[in-house]
Structure formats: structure tokens, C-alpha cells
Coordinates of C-alpha atoms in Angstrom, one line a residue:
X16 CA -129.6 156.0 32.2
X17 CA -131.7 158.6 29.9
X18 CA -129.5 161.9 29.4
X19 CA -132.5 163.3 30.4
X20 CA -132.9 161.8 34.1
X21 CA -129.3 164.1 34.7
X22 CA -129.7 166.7 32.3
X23 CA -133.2 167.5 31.0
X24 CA -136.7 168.5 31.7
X25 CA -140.1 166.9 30.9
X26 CA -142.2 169.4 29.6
X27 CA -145.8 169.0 29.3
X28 CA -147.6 171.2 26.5
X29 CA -151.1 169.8 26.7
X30 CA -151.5 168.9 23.5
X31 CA -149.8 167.4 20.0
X32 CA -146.8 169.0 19.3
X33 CA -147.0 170.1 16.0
X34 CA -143.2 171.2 15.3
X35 CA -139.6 172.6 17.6
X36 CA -138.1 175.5 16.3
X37 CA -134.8 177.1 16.8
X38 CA -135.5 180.7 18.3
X39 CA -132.8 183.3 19.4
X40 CA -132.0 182.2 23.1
X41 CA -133.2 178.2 22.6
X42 CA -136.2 176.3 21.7
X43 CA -139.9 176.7 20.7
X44 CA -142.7 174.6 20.5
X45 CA -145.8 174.9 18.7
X46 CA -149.1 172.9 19.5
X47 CA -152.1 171.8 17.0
X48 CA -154.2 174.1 19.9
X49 CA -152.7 177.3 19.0
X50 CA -150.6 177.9 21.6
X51 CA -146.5 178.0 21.4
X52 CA -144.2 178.2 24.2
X53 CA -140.5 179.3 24.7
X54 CA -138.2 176.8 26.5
X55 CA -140.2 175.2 29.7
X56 CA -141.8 178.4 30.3
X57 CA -146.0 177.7 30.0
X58 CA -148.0 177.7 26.1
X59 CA -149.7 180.9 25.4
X60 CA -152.5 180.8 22.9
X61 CA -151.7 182.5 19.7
X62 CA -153.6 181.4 17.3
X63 CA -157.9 181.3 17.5
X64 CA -157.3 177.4 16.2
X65 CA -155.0 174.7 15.6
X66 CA -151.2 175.2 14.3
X67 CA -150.6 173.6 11.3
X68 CA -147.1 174.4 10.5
X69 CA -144.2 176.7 12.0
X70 CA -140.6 178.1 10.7
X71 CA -137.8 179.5 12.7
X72 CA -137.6 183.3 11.2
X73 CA -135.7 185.9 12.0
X74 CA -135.1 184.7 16.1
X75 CA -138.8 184.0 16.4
X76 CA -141.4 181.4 15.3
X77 CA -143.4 181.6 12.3
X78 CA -146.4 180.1 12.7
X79 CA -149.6 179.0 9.7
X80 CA -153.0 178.0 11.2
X81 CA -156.3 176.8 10.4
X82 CA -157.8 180.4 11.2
X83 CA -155.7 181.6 8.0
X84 CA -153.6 183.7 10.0
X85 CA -149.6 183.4 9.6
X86 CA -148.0 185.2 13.2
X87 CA -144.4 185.7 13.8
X88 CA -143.9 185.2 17.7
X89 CA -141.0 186.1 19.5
X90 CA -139.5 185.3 23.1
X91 CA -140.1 188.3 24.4
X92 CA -143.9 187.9 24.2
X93 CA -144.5 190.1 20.9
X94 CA -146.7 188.5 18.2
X95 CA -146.9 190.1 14.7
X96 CA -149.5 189.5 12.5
X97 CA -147.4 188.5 8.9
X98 CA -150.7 187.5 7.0
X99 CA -154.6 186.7 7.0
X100 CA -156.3 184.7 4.6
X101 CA -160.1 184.5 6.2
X102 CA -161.4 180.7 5.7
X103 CA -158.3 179.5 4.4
X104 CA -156.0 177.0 6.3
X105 CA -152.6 177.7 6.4
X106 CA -151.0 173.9 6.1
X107 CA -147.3 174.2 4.7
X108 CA -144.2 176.8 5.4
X109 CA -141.0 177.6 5.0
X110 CA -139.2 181.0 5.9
X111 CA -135.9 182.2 5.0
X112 CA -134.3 185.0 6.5
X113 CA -133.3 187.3 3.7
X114 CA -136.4 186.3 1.5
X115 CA -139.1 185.8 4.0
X116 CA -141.7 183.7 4.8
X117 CA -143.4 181.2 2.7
X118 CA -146.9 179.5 3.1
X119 CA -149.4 177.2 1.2
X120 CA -152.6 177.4 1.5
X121 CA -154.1 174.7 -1.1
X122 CA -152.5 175.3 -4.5
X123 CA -151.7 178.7 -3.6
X124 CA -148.2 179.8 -2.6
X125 CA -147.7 183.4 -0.6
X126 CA -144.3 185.2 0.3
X127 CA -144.4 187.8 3.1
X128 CA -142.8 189.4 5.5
X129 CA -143.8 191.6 8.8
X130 CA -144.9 194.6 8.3
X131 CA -144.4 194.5 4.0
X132 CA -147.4 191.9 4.0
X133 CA -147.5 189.3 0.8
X134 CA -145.6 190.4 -2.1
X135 CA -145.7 187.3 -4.3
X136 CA -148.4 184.9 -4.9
X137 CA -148.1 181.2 -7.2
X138 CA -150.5 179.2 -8.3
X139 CA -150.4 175.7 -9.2
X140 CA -152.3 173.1 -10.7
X141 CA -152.0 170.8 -8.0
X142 CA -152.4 171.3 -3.9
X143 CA -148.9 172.3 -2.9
X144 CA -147.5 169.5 -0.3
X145 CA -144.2 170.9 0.9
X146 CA -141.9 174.1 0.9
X147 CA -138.3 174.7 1.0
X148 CA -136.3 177.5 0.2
X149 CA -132.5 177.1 -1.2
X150 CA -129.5 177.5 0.8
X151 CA -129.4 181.4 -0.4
X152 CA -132.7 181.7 -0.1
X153 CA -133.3 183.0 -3.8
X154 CA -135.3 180.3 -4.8
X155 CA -138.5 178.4 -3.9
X156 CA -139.3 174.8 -4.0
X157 CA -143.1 174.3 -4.2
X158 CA -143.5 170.1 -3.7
X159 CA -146.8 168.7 -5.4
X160 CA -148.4 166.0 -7.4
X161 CA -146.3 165.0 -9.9
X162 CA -143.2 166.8 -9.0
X163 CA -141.5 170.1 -7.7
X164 CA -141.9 173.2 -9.6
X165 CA -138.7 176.0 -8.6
X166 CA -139.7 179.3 -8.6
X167 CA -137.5 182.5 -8.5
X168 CA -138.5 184.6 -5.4
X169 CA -137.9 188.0 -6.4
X170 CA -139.2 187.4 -10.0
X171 CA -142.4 187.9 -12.0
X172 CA -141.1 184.7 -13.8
X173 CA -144.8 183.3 -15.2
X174 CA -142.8 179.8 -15.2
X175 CA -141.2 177.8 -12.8
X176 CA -138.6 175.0 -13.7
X177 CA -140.2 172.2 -12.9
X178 CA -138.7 168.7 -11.9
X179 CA -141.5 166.1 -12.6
X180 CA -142.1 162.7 -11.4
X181 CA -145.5 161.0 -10.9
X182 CA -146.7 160.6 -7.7
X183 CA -147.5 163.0 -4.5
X184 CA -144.2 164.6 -3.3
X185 CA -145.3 165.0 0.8
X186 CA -142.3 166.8 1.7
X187 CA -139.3 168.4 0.2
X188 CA -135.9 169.8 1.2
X189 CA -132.7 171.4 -0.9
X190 CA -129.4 170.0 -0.1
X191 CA -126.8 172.4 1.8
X192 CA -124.7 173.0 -1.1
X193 CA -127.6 173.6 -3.7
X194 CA -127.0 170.6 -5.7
X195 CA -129.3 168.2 -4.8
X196 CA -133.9 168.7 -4.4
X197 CA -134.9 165.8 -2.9
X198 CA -138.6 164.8 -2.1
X199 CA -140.2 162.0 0.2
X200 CA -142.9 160.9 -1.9
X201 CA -147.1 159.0 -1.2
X202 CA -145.3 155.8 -2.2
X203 CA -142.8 155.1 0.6
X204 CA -140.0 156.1 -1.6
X205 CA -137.7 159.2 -2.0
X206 CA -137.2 160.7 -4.7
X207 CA -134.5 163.8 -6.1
X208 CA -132.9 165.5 -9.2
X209 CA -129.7 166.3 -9.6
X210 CA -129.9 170.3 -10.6
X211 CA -126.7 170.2 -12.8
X212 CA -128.0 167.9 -15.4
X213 CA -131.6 167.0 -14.1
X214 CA -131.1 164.0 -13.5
X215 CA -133.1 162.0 -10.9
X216 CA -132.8 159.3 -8.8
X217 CA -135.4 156.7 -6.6
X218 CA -134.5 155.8 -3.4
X219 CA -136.7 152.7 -2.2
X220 CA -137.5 149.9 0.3
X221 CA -139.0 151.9 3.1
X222 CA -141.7 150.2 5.3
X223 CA -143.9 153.1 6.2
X224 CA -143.8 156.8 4.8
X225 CA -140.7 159.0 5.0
X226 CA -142.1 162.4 7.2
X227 CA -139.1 163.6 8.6
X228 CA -135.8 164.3 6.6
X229 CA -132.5 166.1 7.3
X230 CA -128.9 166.6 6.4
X231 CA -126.5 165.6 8.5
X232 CA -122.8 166.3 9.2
X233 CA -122.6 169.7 6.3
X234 CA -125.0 168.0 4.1
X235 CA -122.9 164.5 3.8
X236 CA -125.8 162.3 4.8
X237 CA -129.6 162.7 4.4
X238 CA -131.4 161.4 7.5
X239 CA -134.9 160.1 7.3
X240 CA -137.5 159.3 9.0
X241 CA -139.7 155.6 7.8
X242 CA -138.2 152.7 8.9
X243 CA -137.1 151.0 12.3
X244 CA -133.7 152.7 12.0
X245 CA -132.7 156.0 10.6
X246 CA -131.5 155.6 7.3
X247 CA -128.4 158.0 6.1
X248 CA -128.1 158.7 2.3
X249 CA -124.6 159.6 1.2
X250 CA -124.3 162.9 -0.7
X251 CA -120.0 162.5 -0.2
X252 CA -119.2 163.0 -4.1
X253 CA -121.0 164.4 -7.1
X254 CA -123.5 161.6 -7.7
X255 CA -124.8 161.4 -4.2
X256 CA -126.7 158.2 -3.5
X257 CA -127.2 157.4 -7.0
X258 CA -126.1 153.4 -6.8
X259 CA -125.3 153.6 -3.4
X260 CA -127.1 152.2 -0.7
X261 CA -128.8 153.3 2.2
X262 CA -126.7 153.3 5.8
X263 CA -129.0 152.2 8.8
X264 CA -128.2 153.6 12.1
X265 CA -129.5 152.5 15.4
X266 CA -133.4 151.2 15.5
X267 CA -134.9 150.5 18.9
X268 CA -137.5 148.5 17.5
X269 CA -140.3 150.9 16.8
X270 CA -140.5 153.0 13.4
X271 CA -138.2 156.2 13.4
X272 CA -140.7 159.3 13.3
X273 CA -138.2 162.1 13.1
X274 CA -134.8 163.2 12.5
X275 CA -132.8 166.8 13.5
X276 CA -129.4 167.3 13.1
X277 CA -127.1 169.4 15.2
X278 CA -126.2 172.6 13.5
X279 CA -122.1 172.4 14.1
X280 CA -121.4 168.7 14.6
X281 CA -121.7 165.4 12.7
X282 CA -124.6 164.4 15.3
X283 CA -128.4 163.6 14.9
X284 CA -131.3 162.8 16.9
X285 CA -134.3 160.3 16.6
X286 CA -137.7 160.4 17.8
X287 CA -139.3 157.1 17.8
X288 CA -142.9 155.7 17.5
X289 CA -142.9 154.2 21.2
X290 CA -142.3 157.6 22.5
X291 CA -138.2 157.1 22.5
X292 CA -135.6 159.4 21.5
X293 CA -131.6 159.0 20.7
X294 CA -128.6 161.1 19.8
X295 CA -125.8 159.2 17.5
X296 CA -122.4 160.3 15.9
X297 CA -122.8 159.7 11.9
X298 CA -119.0 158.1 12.0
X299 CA -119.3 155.8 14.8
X300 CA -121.3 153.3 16.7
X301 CA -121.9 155.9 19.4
X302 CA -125.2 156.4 20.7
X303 CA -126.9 158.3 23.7
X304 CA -129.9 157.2 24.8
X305 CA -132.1 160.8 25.6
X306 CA -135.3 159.4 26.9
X307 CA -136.7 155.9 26.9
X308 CA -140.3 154.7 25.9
X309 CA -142.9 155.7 27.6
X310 CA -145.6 154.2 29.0
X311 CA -148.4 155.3 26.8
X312 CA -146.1 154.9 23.9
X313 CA -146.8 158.3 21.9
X314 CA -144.7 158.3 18.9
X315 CA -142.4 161.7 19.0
X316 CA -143.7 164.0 16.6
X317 CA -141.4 167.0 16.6
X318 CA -137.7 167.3 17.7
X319 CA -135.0 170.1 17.0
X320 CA -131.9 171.5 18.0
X321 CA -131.0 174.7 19.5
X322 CA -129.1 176.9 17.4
X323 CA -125.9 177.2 18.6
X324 CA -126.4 172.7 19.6
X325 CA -126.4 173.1 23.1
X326 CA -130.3 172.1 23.7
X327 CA -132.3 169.4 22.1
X328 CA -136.2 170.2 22.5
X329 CA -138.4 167.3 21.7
X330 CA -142.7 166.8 21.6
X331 CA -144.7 164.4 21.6
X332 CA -148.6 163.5 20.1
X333 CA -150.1 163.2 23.5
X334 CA -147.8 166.8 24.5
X335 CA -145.3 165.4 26.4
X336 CA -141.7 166.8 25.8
X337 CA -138.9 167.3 26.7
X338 CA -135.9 169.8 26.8
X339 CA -132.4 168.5 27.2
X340 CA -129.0 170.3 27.7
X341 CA -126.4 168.4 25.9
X342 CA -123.2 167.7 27.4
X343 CA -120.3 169.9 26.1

């Protein structure tokens, strides 16, 4: 029986859910009409268009739109405005809570917080694909054609360090202990550098694009998205994957569309393309089966954890959700 028959609820947003985001007190969800709502209580409209990406930031959610506004939301119903960039749309984000909160808008980078406003701006040459800040927050990964150019925060630095490799980079996240920038990449492929040594490494053989990544377990395992399993990358010794091979973990038969994984425990969750979603242990054969396809079959488009792990929030393209309390 689903875990969420016992212990969930079925939400229903009215629309795609863009992203889940851990928010002091539990879980919110952001829709591509503007709205975001706290837990299972209703959407209220907060932007004057669609939501095109959202960050958990200091207990609230971030959120970029397509009216060029960046808003910083909170449970308790207040909504600052962070940032507006009139006819701009506001695609890509990433917020850390000592730095602030970082958004793309085409090639052009912006840091801000609420209240301070912007207070550094990059340009690339390319349209910027993906954000992620390191583990300290000190430094900036700004994902693009042909590579990932790291940028110093709190510098005037005209340069960035820049990792290159040909191709789009979609999407891009640091490893936990700072050692590792790896990218999902156009070409159904991963790629990373090493940041000791620069050295980088292809990780191959996926059947559809990789659009959802995270590290499992204190950053042992990267979990993607891509294939019809979720495929774990070891990061257990210095090397990482390099000439290792990819660990597939529990497929239902429809393509994996998301990953999370629980902030204090060695556990992840899928959302799959039929509408399905799983928790598994990454050292066993243990699975829970959270909710089963449904019948329209709307891939799951967003799923997180709580942040304390005790609630899994999950959305899906037709808004359907759900909100599940996880058994202690």
C-alpha cells in the first residue's frame, strides 16, 4: 500500500509544479502560474506571471519569474520584493544563506539580498544554464555553453576560473565537501572536474537527459535523474566515479524525473515519468513505495524533503501533489 494512503495528503495546486522547497516549519511549492503555497494550505498568487525557478533562503522561498521580479516569500504570508528587472525573465537561481541570492536572467548573473538589492552583476558570453553556490557559499558556479565559469562572490575579480568542456551544461551542482563541480550536460551525459588538479571526467550511457541531480548519504553518491532507474555515482574516495561505474537503484519502468535526498539519512526519493514516486535506502534493497502511478500519468516534476526529513512534499505537471509524513 502507498505510504501515502496511511500517512499523506494529495494536494492539488492547479497547475505545473515548478519546484519544492525546504521552508522553516516544512514544505513549499511553487507553480509556473505564480502562485506558491505553504504545506496543504491553498496557492496564493505572487508573482504577475509564471515561476520559473525558486531557492529555499533564509526560512522562506526565493522565487525568479517571467515578470522579472525575484520575491522572497515566507510562511507567514510576508513577500519581499529582492529584485526587478522589467522585461527580463528570471529563468535560473540559486540562494545561499550567508551570500544571498543568485539569478540568471540570459547571460547575465545578479546577487542580492532583501532589502541591500543587487550588489554584483556577471556577464558571460554565453546564456547562463544553471547556478550553484559552494558548500561555504563563497563561490559561484555559473553553468553555460561550453563549460562552468567559478566566480568569487564578494570580489571585483574581472575573471572567473573557468572549467571548459564543449557542449551546453543544463544544470550544475558542487559536491558537499567542495571537491567535486559536476554538470548534466545537452548530450545525455554528465560531466565534472576535479577542483584539486582540474581534472574532468564523462559520465555516459543515459537514455534521456539528466534534469534532476543530488548527493546522497553526506555526498557519497550522486543521484540522477535520466534513465528508468536512479543511477548513484560514487564519490567514496578521492577519484570519485572516475573508472567506476554507475549503481542503478530501483526503476519502476518509466524514466526517473527527479531525485531529493533526505537531509540526515542515507535515503532518497524518486519521482517518476508515470506519475510514481519511491523512497530507498542507498545501502540496501529497501524500498517504500510513496504513491503509485496515476491515472493520467503526469511525470513528477518537483519533489523535496523537509528540513529536519520528516516530510517529503512532491508536484506534479498536471498540479497534483502530494505531502507525506515519513515514518520515524
Amino acid at each position: 500500500m502507498p505510504l501515502m494512503d496511511d500517512n499523506g495528503q494529495a494536494l492539488n495546486l492547479g497547475a505545473f509544479v515548478e519546484a519544492v522547497v525546504p521552508v522553516a516549519g516544512g514544505l513549499a511549492f511553487a507553480t509556473t502560474e505564480g502562485q506558491v503555497a505553504f504545506g496543504a494550505n491553498p496557492p496564493r498568487q505572487i508573482h504577475d506571471g509564471g515561476i520559473l525557478c525558486a531557492s529555499a533562503y533564509d526560512g522562506g522561498i526565493a522565487t525568479g519569474g517571467d515578470d522579472g521580479c525575484v520575491k522572497l516569500t515566507r510562511a507567514d504570508g510576508t513577500v519581499i520584493d529582492v529584485a526587478e528587472l522589467p522585461g527580463k525573465w528570471i529563468e535560473k537561481m540559486a540562494a545561499s544563506e550567508g551570500s544571498g541570492i543568485a539569478f540568471a536572467a540570459g547571460r547575465t548573473v545578479h546577487v542580492a539580498k532583501p532589502v541591500k538589492g543587487i550588489f554584483r552583476t556577471i556577464t558571460h558570453d554565453h546564456t547562463v544554464q544553471a547556478l550553484a553556490f559552494d558548500p561555504k557559499g563563497k563561490r559561484l558556479a555559473c553553468a553555460h555553453y561550453n563549460g562552468v565559469s567559478l566566480w568569487w562572490v564578494n570580489s571585483d575579480a574581472p575573471k572567473p576560473l573557468v572549467l571548459g568542456w564543449k557542449g551546453a551544461h543544463t544544470l550544475v551542482t558542487w559536491s558537499p565537501d567542495g571537491r567535486f563541480v559536476m554538470t548534466a550536460m545537452q548530450e545525455n551525459s554528465l560531466h565534472g572536474w576535479r577542483l584539486a588538479d582540474l581534472t574532468d571526467m564523462r559520465m555516459g550511457g543515459y537514455p534521456s537527459k539528466t534534469k534532476s541531480m543530488a548527493w546522497a548519504d553526506k555526498g557519497k553518491y550522486l543521484a540522477t535523474s535520466g534513465a528508468e532507474a536512479v543511477i548513484l555515482w560514487p564519490f567514496t574516495d578521492k577519484n570519485g566515479p572516475m573508472g567506476k561505474a554507475g549503481l542503478q537503484r530501483f526503476g519502476l519502468g518509466a524514466l526517473c524525473t527527479v531525485v531529493a535526498a533526505h537531509p540526515r539519512q542515507g535515503i532518497l526519493a524518486a519521482g517518476f515519468a508515470d506519475g510514481a514516486v519511491l523512497l530507498f535506502r542507498t545501502d540496501n534493497e529497501q524500498e517504500v513505495l510513496v504513491a503509485g502511478r496515476t491515472d493520467e500519468a503526469s511525470p513528477v516534476s518537483a519533489i523535496a524533503f523537509s528540513r529536519d526529513g520528516k516530510q517529503l512534499g512532491f508536484g506534479r505537471e498536471d498540479g497534483t501533489g502530494g505531502l507525506v509524513t515519513l515514518p520515524a
